[in-house]
Amino acid sequence: MTSHTRRTILLAVVLVLAGSLALATAASVVDGPADTLADDRVVVQPAAGTDYAYLNDDDEIVVDISATNPNLDGERVGVNTNAVTRFDGLFTVTYTGTTADEGFVEGDAMDLWIDHDVDHLTFTVDGEPVEGRDDSVTVLPERSVTVGIAVDTTDSGSVSGTVHEDDFGIHLATPPIPDEDEPDTSSASSAGSGGASTTVTAPAVDERRFTARDVTSGESVPFDAGGMHLEGANLTLDRMTVTGAPGGAFALDAAGSPDPFDRAGSVDAPPGAVAAAYMALAYDFDPDGVDGLTVGFSADARYLADRGIDPDAVTLLRATDDGGWEELDASVVAPADAAARGLPDDRVHFEATTEDLSVFAVAVHGPAFDVTAASTADDEVDAGAEATVHATVENVGGAAGNGTVTATADGDAIGTGEASLAPGASTEASVPVTFDAPGEYTVAVDGTPAGTVTVLDPAADSAVDGDDGADDGTDDAAASIGDGGADGGDGDGGAVEDGATDEAALPADPVAEPGGFGLAELGGLLALLLVVVASIALARRAPWP
């Protein structure tokens, strides 16, 4: 952009803590260098991937889009004129936790906002202003929010100057709690379908007391919970309706928490489900005397989006008398229906109905992989050679996803396989495995037996093969020597006997040797010699012609 359409903003922001930061110490949940405030109760750090924020030599966070920023080049310095320039994701504010000091309660969600006196500058979270208590965002213990800025030059044309630490402050405080000694300003009255009057009071942000009077037996009595915190403002109880209510008057108390209640414990079913918040009920009537309860709750849309949670994966569970958990038929309220009922459009709304009153949990379905059968491709393999184990894998969870199954030999992992399945689907997975040492192994996949594999020593097999080759060579040599004796009359019978070590190669019966010399042959030779001598003597006596 040319110089006549751009103006440089000299903005060096040093963040300090101001206002209502009376927090107790908690263990740090942040890694790396940081600007720690209020005895490490609040931690400020440059956001990942930005060059506009850094820690100075005093470990103070600095947001700087001026030419003095050592991380910027000249091309990236400045803001547009007659426009709003946004710098998202500049720094993070992490709240490490609270205690009961200053009226705070362990594990409370906190309201965070920023105030300042700098013209043309707005602090933002997710692109929305976060200035003043009315525009605060909720932050939970050990959670962070990412802060950016927007610079508006539509009126001024240019902005210059430095924002000093006295010009603004970061505020972090618990949401207001009604004073129990004063009339409850959050109380609400309404009439049920049969004319019952109801009152809702809020002793705390995560507690509600519902009372009803003049109830006609069997009528439905609705209550407005007014966004009771279940997991801060991220998950809230909004409505409750008692159907088939007892006649006269009754009271119903509700309490929310991100942690499980002792009377029910943590969620361990259905497979793959993870609890995000819990709600416990107390009442002064016989629960068997009512038809049921309809629960309306909601989640902040950004809370779900930031965690990649599909609204259809959100469900409501109820603790059973036998210590388990059952899933209720929770459903998402359609946006058009929510708008017609006047429900906030920045939240995702859910409803579920139960016939029993107990402890409830808002949970998120996830994939859960179960190996239903397994087998080995080979009964015998060589040590160090790759083999294959087959497994039938089923997704018994309530959401699609990827998973890993592990093959073991005598309990030790020897290979893993991957699967990607929709809820209720199954597939055949092949797991490549390797056995390091010879022996006999019991193989399983995620605990499901696959069989027994005998692992051979390839070195021992090679030695056996070498011995067999030497025997064969000796036999061949012996045969060659024997053949040479027959052809040339120079055979050495002793050599044959020494070399012929393989008894299986010898003939069953003796074989006559053509080159043998016995007594019979000697007698014949002597007779021939006598004939020759006699012939010579007779020849000498005969007269010459």
PDB file of C-alpha atoms in Angstrom, residues 20-26 37-42 96-102 104 172-173:
ATOM      1  CA  SER A  20     -10.716  -6.360  40.987  1.00  0.00           C
ATOM      2  CA  LEU A  21      -7.869  -8.905  41.081  1.00  0.00           C
ATOM      3  CA  ALA A  22      -8.009 -10.338  44.568  1.00  0.00           C
ATOM      4  CA  LEU A  23      -7.094 -13.936  43.727  1.00  0.00           C
ATOM      5  CA  ALA A  24      -5.383 -16.651  45.713  1.00  0.00           C
ATOM      6  CA  THR A  25      -2.289 -18.535  44.600  1.00  0.00           C
ATOM      7  CA  ALA A  26      -2.679 -21.649  42.473  1.00  0.00           C
ATOM      8  CA  LEU A  37       0.472 -10.943  37.797  1.00  0.00           C
ATOM      9  CA  ALA A  38      -1.112 -11.014  41.255  1.00  0.00           C
ATOM     10  CA  ASP A  39       1.322 -13.585  42.641  1.00  0.00           C
ATOM     11  CA  ASP A  40       1.028 -15.834  39.573  1.00  0.00           C
ATOM     12  CA  ARG A  41      -2.766 -15.900  39.768  1.00  0.00           C
ATOM     13  CA  VAL A  42      -3.057 -14.338  36.341  1.00  0.00           C
ATOM     14  CA  THR A  96      -4.800 -20.130  37.274  1.00  0.00           C
ATOM     15  CA  GLY A  97      -7.456 -20.572  39.986  1.00  0.00           C
ATOM     16  CA  THR A  98      -9.106 -19.138  43.093  1.00  0.00           C
ATOM     17  CA  THR A  99      -9.824 -19.951  46.733  1.00  0.00           C
ATOM     18  CA  ALA A 100     -12.455 -18.825  49.196  1.00  0.00           C
ATOM     19  CA  ASP A 101     -10.688 -15.482  49.812  1.00  0.00           C
ATOM     20  CA  GLU A 102     -12.611 -12.282  49.095  1.00  0.00           C
ATOM     21  CA  PHE A 104     -14.616 -16.387  45.935  1.00  0.00           C
ATOM     22  CA  LEU A 172     -11.084 -10.547  36.566  1.00  0.00           C
ATOM     23  CA  ALA A 173     -13.875 -11.063  39.087  1.00  0.00           C
TER      24      ALA A 173
END
